[in-house]
Coordinates of C-alpha atoms and ligand atoms in Angstrom, one line a residue:
M674 CA 0.0 0.0 0.0
P675 CA 1.3 3.5 -0.8
R676 CA 1.7 6.0 2.0
A677 CA -0.5 9.2 2.1
A678 CA 1.9 12.2 1.8
I679 CA 1.2 15.9 2.2
T680 CA 2.3 17.3 -1.2
S681 CA 1.1 20.9 -0.7
V682 CA -0.3 23.3 1.8
G683 CA -2.1 26.6 2.0
H684 CA -3.7 28.9 4.5
Y685 CA -5.8 32.0 4.9
V686 CA -6.7 34.3 7.7
P687 CA -9.0 37.4 7.5
E688 CA -7.3 40.8 7.2
T689 CA -9.0 42.4 10.2
V690 CA -7.0 42.1 13.4
Y691 CA -8.6 42.3 16.8
P692 CA -6.0 42.8 19.5
N693 CA -6.8 42.1 23.2
S694 CA -7.4 45.8 23.6
Y695 CA -10.5 45.5 21.5
F696 CA -12.2 43.5 24.3
E697 CA -10.8 45.8 27.0
Q698 CA -13.0 48.5 25.6
Y699 CA -16.3 46.8 26.6
L700 CA -15.6 43.7 28.7
D701 CA -14.2 43.4 32.2
T702 CA -11.0 41.9 31.0
S703 CA -7.4 42.9 30.3
D704 CA -4.6 42.3 27.9
A705 CA -2.5 41.1 30.8
W706 CA -5.1 38.5 31.9
I707 CA -5.6 37.2 28.3
V708 CA -1.9 36.9 27.6
E709 CA -1.1 35.3 30.9
R710 CA -3.9 32.8 31.0
T711 CA -4.0 31.9 27.2
G712 CA -1.0 33.2 25.3
I713 CA -3.3 35.0 22.9
R714 CA -2.4 38.6 21.9
E715 CA -4.7 39.1 18.8
R716 CA -6.9 37.1 16.5
R717 CA -8.6 37.7 13.1
F718 CA -12.4 37.8 12.5
A719 CA -14.0 37.7 9.1
C720 CA -16.4 40.6 8.7
N721 CA -18.1 39.0 5.7
G722 CA -18.5 35.6 4.2
A723 CA -18.8 32.1 5.5
T724 CA -16.4 29.3 6.4
S725 CA -16.0 28.3 2.8
D726 CA -14.7 31.8 2.1
L727 CA -11.9 31.0 4.5
I728 CA -11.1 27.8 2.7
I729 CA -11.1 29.1 -1.0
P730 CA -8.0 31.3 -0.8
A731 CA -6.2 28.7 1.2
A732 CA -7.2 26.0 -1.3
R733 CA -6.1 28.2 -4.3
Q734 CA -2.7 28.8 -2.7
C735 CA -2.4 25.0 -2.0
L736 CA -3.2 24.1 -5.7
E737 CA -0.9 26.8 -7.1
R738 CA 2.0 25.7 -5.0
R739 CA 1.5 22.2 -6.4
G740 CA 1.0 23.4 -9.9
I741 CA -2.3 21.7 -10.4
S742 CA -5.9 22.9 -11.1
A743 CA -9.1 22.4 -9.2
E744 CA -10.3 19.8 -11.7
D745 CA -7.4 17.6 -10.6
I746 CA -8.9 17.1 -7.2
D747 CA -10.9 13.9 -6.7
C748 CA -12.1 14.3 -3.1
I749 CA -12.7 17.2 -0.7
I750 CA -13.0 16.8 3.1
V751 CA -13.8 19.8 5.3
A752 CA -13.3 19.6 9.0
T753 CA -15.4 22.3 10.7
V754 CA -17.9 23.0 13.5
T755 CA -19.1 26.2 11.7
P756 CA -20.3 24.8 8.3
D757 CA -21.8 27.3 5.9
Y758 CA -25.1 25.4 6.2
F759 CA -26.4 22.2 8.0
F760 CA -26.7 20.9 4.5
P761 CA -25.5 20.8 1.8
S762 CA -22.0 20.1 3.2
T763 CA -19.4 22.8 3.1
A764 CA -17.3 20.4 1.0
A765 CA -20.0 20.7 -1.7
V766 CA -19.9 24.5 -1.4
V767 CA -16.1 24.5 -1.7
Q768 CA -16.4 22.2 -4.7
R769 CA -18.6 24.7 -6.5
K770 CA -16.7 27.8 -5.6
L771 CA -13.4 26.2 -6.4
G772 CA -14.6 24.6 -9.6
A773 CA -13.4 21.1 -8.5
T774 CA -16.0 19.5 -10.7
R775 CA -14.5 16.0 -10.5
A776 CA -14.4 15.8 -6.7
W777 CA -16.8 14.1 -4.3
G778 CA -16.6 14.9 -0.6
F779 CA -18.0 15.5 2.8
D780 CA -17.7 17.4 6.1
L781 CA -16.3 15.9 9.3
S782 CA -17.3 17.1 12.8
A783 CA -14.8 16.6 15.6
A784 CA -14.4 20.2 16.8
C785 CA -10.8 21.1 17.7
S786 CA -9.7 17.5 16.7
G787 CA -11.4 17.9 13.4
F788 CA -8.2 18.2 11.4
I789 CA -6.5 15.3 13.0
Y790 CA -9.5 13.0 12.7
A791 CA -10.0 14.1 9.0
L792 CA -6.3 13.6 8.3
V793 CA -6.6 10.0 9.4
V794 CA -9.7 9.3 7.3
A795 CA -8.1 11.1 4.3
A796 CA -4.9 9.1 4.6
K797 CA -6.8 5.8 4.7
L798 CA -8.7 6.8 1.5
V799 CA -5.4 7.6 -0.3
E800 CA -3.6 4.5 1.0
A801 CA -6.5 2.4 -0.2
G802 CA -6.3 3.9 -3.7
F803 CA -9.7 5.5 -3.4
S804 CA -8.4 9.0 -3.8
R805 CA -5.3 10.2 -5.6
R806 CA -5.6 13.9 -5.0
L807 CA -7.5 14.7 -1.8
L808 CA -8.0 18.3 -0.6
L809 CA -8.2 18.3 3.2
C810 CA -9.5 21.5 4.7
G811 CA -9.7 22.6 8.3
A812 CA -11.6 25.8 8.8
D813 CA -13.8 27.6 11.2
K814 CA -15.5 30.9 11.4
M815 CA -15.7 30.9 15.2
S816 CA -16.9 34.5 15.2
S817 CA -20.3 33.1 14.0
I818 CA -20.8 31.1 17.2
V819 CA -19.0 33.1 19.8
N820 CA -20.9 35.2 22.3
F821 CA -19.0 38.5 22.2
D822 CA -20.6 39.5 25.6
D823 CA -19.1 36.5 27.4
R824 CA -15.5 37.3 28.5
A825 CA -14.8 33.7 29.3
T826 CA -15.1 32.6 25.7
A827 CA -15.1 35.7 23.5
V828 CA -11.3 36.3 23.9
L829 CA -10.3 32.7 23.0
F830 CA -11.3 32.2 19.4
G831 CA -10.5 33.4 15.9
D832 CA -11.4 32.7 12.3
G833 CA -9.1 31.0 9.8
G834 CA -8.6 28.2 7.3
G835 CA -5.9 25.7 6.4
V836 CA -5.6 23.2 3.5
V837 CA -3.4 20.3 2.7
L838 CA -3.2 18.2 -0.4
L839 CA -2.7 14.4 0.1
E840 CA -1.4 12.2 -2.6
P841 CA -0.1 8.6 -2.6
S842 CA 3.7 8.2 -2.3
D843 CA 5.6 5.0 -3.1
N844 CA 8.3 6.1 -0.6
P845 CA 7.5 4.2 2.6
D846 CA 9.7 6.6 4.7
V847 CA 7.5 9.7 4.3
G848 CA 3.9 10.6 4.8
V849 CA 1.4 9.7 7.5
L850 CA 3.1 6.9 9.4
D851 CA 0.9 6.3 12.5
A852 CA -2.1 7.7 14.4
V853 CA -4.2 7.3 17.5
L854 CA -7.6 8.7 18.0
Y855 CA -9.9 8.8 21.0
M856 CA -13.3 10.0 22.0
N857 CA -15.2 10.3 25.3
G858 CA -18.8 11.4 25.0
E859 CA -19.1 12.0 28.7
G860 CA -17.2 15.2 28.1
G861 CA -19.7 16.6 25.7
Q862 CA -21.5 18.6 28.4
Y863 CA -18.5 20.8 29.2
L864 CA -17.9 22.3 25.7
Y865 CA -20.8 22.5 23.2
M866 CA -23.3 24.6 21.5
P867 CA -26.6 24.0 23.3
A868 CA -29.2 24.9 20.6
G869 CA -29.7 24.9 16.9
G870 CA -29.5 21.1 16.4
S871 CA -32.3 18.5 16.5
A872 CA -31.9 18.2 20.3
K873 CA -33.0 21.8 20.7
P874 CA -34.1 23.4 17.4
P875 CA -33.9 27.1 17.0
S876 CA -36.7 29.1 18.6
L877 CA -37.3 32.6 19.9
E878 CA -36.5 31.3 23.3
T879 CA -33.1 29.7 22.3
V880 CA -32.1 32.9 20.7
Q881 CA -33.1 35.0 23.7
N882 CA -31.2 32.6 26.0
K883 CA -28.1 32.9 23.8
E884 CA -28.0 29.2 23.3
H885 CA -26.5 29.4 19.8
Y886 CA -23.1 30.2 21.1
V887 CA -20.1 28.2 22.4
F888 CA -20.7 27.1 26.0
Q889 CA -17.5 26.0 27.8
E890 CA -16.7 25.0 31.4
G891 CA -13.1 26.3 30.9
R892 CA -11.4 24.9 33.9
T893 CA -12.8 21.4 33.5
V894 CA -11.8 21.3 29.8
F895 CA -8.4 22.7 30.5
K896 CA -7.6 20.0 33.1
E897 CA -8.7 17.2 30.7
A898 CA -6.8 18.7 27.8
V899 CA -3.5 18.9 29.7
I900 CA -3.8 15.2 30.7
R901 CA -5.0 13.8 27.3
M902 CA -2.6 15.8 25.1
A903 CA 0.4 14.6 27.0
E904 CA -0.9 11.1 27.3
V905 CA -1.6 10.6 23.6
T906 CA 1.7 12.3 22.5
L907 CA 3.7 10.0 24.8
Q908 CA 1.8 7.0 23.5
I909 CA 2.6 7.7 19.8
M910 CA 6.2 8.4 20.6
E911 CA 6.5 5.1 22.5
R912 CA 4.7 3.1 19.8
N913 CA 7.2 4.4 17.2
G914 CA 10.3 4.3 19.3
L915 CA 10.7 8.1 19.1
R916 CA 12.8 10.1 21.5
A917 CA 12.4 13.9 22.0
E918 CA 15.6 14.5 19.9
D919 CA 14.1 12.6 16.9
I920 CA 11.2 15.1 16.6
A921 CA 11.7 18.1 14.4
W922 CA 8.4 19.7 15.3
L923 CA 5.4 19.2 17.7
V924 CA 2.3 20.7 16.0
P925 CA -0.2 21.1 18.7
H926 CA -3.8 22.3 18.5
Q927 CA -3.7 26.0 19.6
A928 CA -6.3 26.4 22.4
N929 CA -4.1 27.6 25.2
L930 CA -0.4 28.2 25.4
R931 CA -0.3 26.7 28.9
I932 CA -1.7 23.4 27.5
I933 CA 0.9 23.5 24.7
T934 CA 3.8 24.1 27.1
A935 CA 2.7 21.4 29.5
T936 CA 2.5 18.9 26.6
A937 CA 6.0 19.8 25.4
E938 CA 7.4 19.5 28.9
R939 CA 6.0 16.0 29.3
M940 CA 7.7 15.0 26.0
G941 CA 11.0 16.5 27.1
L942 CA 10.8 18.9 24.1
S943 CA 12.1 22.4 24.2
M944 CA 9.7 25.1 23.0
D945 CA 11.8 26.0 20.0
K946 CA 10.6 22.7 18.5
V947 CA 7.0 23.5 19.0
M948 CA 4.8 25.3 16.5
V949 CA 3.0 28.2 18.2
N950 CA 1.0 30.9 16.5
I951 CA -1.9 31.2 19.1
D952 CA -0.5 34.6 20.0
R953 CA -1.5 35.9 16.5
Y954 CA -4.7 33.9 15.7
G955 CA -6.2 32.5 18.9
N956 CA -8.1 29.2 18.7
T957 CA -9.3 28.7 15.1
T958 CA -10.6 25.2 16.0
A959 CA -10.2 22.9 13.0
A960 CA -7.8 25.4 11.3
T961 CA -5.0 25.6 13.9
I962 CA -2.9 22.7 12.8
P963 CA -3.0 23.2 9.0
L964 CA -2.4 26.9 9.6
C965 CA 0.8 26.0 11.5
L966 CA 1.9 23.6 8.8
S967 CA 1.4 26.1 6.0
E968 CA 3.1 29.0 7.8
W969 CA 6.1 26.9 8.9
Y970 CA 6.4 25.5 5.3
Q971 CA 6.2 29.0 3.9
A972 CA 8.9 30.3 6.3
G973 CA 11.2 27.5 5.2
K974 CA 11.2 25.9 8.6
L975 CA 10.1 22.5 7.5
D976 CA 12.3 20.1 5.6
Y977 CA 12.0 16.8 3.7
G978 CA 12.0 13.9 6.2
D979 CA 11.3 16.0 9.3
R980 CA 9.5 14.0 11.9
L981 CA 6.3 15.7 13.1
I982 CA 3.8 14.9 15.8
L983 CA 0.4 16.5 15.4
V984 CA -1.8 16.5 18.5
S985 CA -5.2 17.9 19.5
F986 CA -7.9 17.9 22.1
G987 CA -11.4 19.3 21.7
A988 CA -15.1 19.0 22.2
G989 CA -16.7 15.6 22.3
Y990 CA -14.3 15.0 24.1
T991 CA -12.2 14.1 21.1
W992 CA -8.4 13.8 21.0
G993 CA -5.6 12.2 19.1
A994 CA -2.1 12.3 17.6
V995 CA -0.6 11.7 14.2
Y996 CA 3.0 10.9 13.5
L997 CA 4.2 11.9 10.0
R998 CA 7.4 12.6 8.1
W999 CA 7.3 15.7 6.0
S1000 CA 7.4 15.0 2.3
L1001 CA 8.2 18.4 0.8
P1002 CA 11.5 20.1 0.3
K1003 CA 11.9 23.7 1.5
P1004 CA 10.3 26.2 -0.8
D1005 CA 12.7 28.1 -3.2
Ligands
COA2178 N1 -10.8 38.2 31.6 C1 -10.7 38.3 32.9 N2 -11.1 37.3 33.7 C2 -11.6 36.2 33.2 C3 -11.8 36.1 31.8 C4 -11.3 37.1 31.0 N3 -11.4 37.1 29.6 N4 -12.3 34.9 31.6 C5 -12.6 34.3 32.7 N5 -12.2 35.1 33.7 C6 -12.2 34.9 35.2 C7 -13.3 33.9 35.6 O1 -14.5 34.5 35.6 C8 -12.8 33.4 36.9 O2 -13.1 34.4 37.9 P1 -13.6 33.8 39.3 O3 -12.5 33.1 39.9 O4 -14.0 35.1 40.0 O5 -14.8 33.0 39.0 C9 -11.3 33.5 36.8 O6 -11.0 34.3 35.6 C10 -10.6 32.1 36.5 O7 -11.4 31.5 35.6 P2 -11.0 30.1 35.0 O8 -12.0 29.6 34.0 O9 -10.7 29.2 36.2 O10 -9.6 30.5 34.3 P3 -8.6 29.6 33.7 O11 -7.3 29.9 34.3 O12 -9.0 28.1 33.7 O13 -8.5 30.1 32.2 C11 -9.5 29.5 30.1 C12 -9.7 30.1 31.5 C13 -10.8 29.4 29.3 C14 -8.4 30.3 29.4 C15 -8.9 28.0 30.3 O14 -9.7 27.4 31.2 C16 -8.8 27.2 29.0 O15 -8.0 27.5 28.2 N6 -9.6 26.1 29.0 C17 -9.5 25.1 28.0 C18 -9.7 25.6 26.6 C19 -9.6 24.4 25.7 O16 -8.6 23.8 25.6 N7 -10.6 24.1 24.9 C20 -10.6 22.9 24.2 C21 -10.3 23.0 22.9 S1 -11.4 24.2 22.1

């Protein structure tokens, strides 16, 4: 079986920057609190458009870097919790907007673990020969489901999109090499959007009660995230005989700098080997990991054969880690 290798990347964030001082103007919060408790200094919010509009520029960049056109894509997977619509899928919207007329596809919902979950599914499709050029998108317009009057959640999130192209590779040494995924539905109550689905359809009451926004019991989720992120990372290192010095980059989901630091510490990894951009983008949910990959590639900080560990934790609870070896040379 061929390996599934990442053969191109792209990303997009909206132009409008909202520094912490934006929230200081109308909420009982401070730049110092936000930086100290989360590591976030600013984030981007899309003033117009939907989640698919965060994906399209990232997808175009990804295709251009690979030198192929949208018609060459045979499958599109979109990981998101902020789809354009309940249906049709955001993948179908992306297919139309991009002109990827030969692609089938679907959305995948695993919140902050969406990209990792989707990467595993995508890799299996490519390994099985069912897809040869798969566009994997992680994107969220979190500003569409964040309560801007709630200081406990408003400051945490941002909007963004990241895209990777997966293709089969006959070289067994590079590509997606291993993965572990977990879920514990008991954690669902601590991080969710209460209304809008079939459990609680939209009504005047749900709107008045502000139930169409992210609800999070932050401290509970934080504690679980610290434990699970470290646990799953150590597990994938052990399974593959990896020591800290073998790893070029840890690519963690960007929810809180303290969670990221704790994970790196447990791995024995210094922070200069950890991709961190939460200070500039906040938590963009399914977009955080592909955003990191694309930015680091663009900056020439990723090289062929680099060993990466991708790790995430999110609503569900869902969590997991992927071990891959980078299959692209540095850009010219
Ligand atoms: N500004 C100032 N104070 C704030 C605040 C803000 N923006 N948000 C919350 N606070 C207050 C709280 O009201 C609380 O006050 P109290 O003690 O008087 O009740 C105090 O700060 C501490 O709140 P707590 O929630 O315990 O803070 P924390 O240190 O846990 O940090 C989070 C809060 C949300 C940053 C943190 O819990 C977190 O990152 N959670 C996990 C996020 C995550 O990983 N999600 C999963 C993936 S999406």
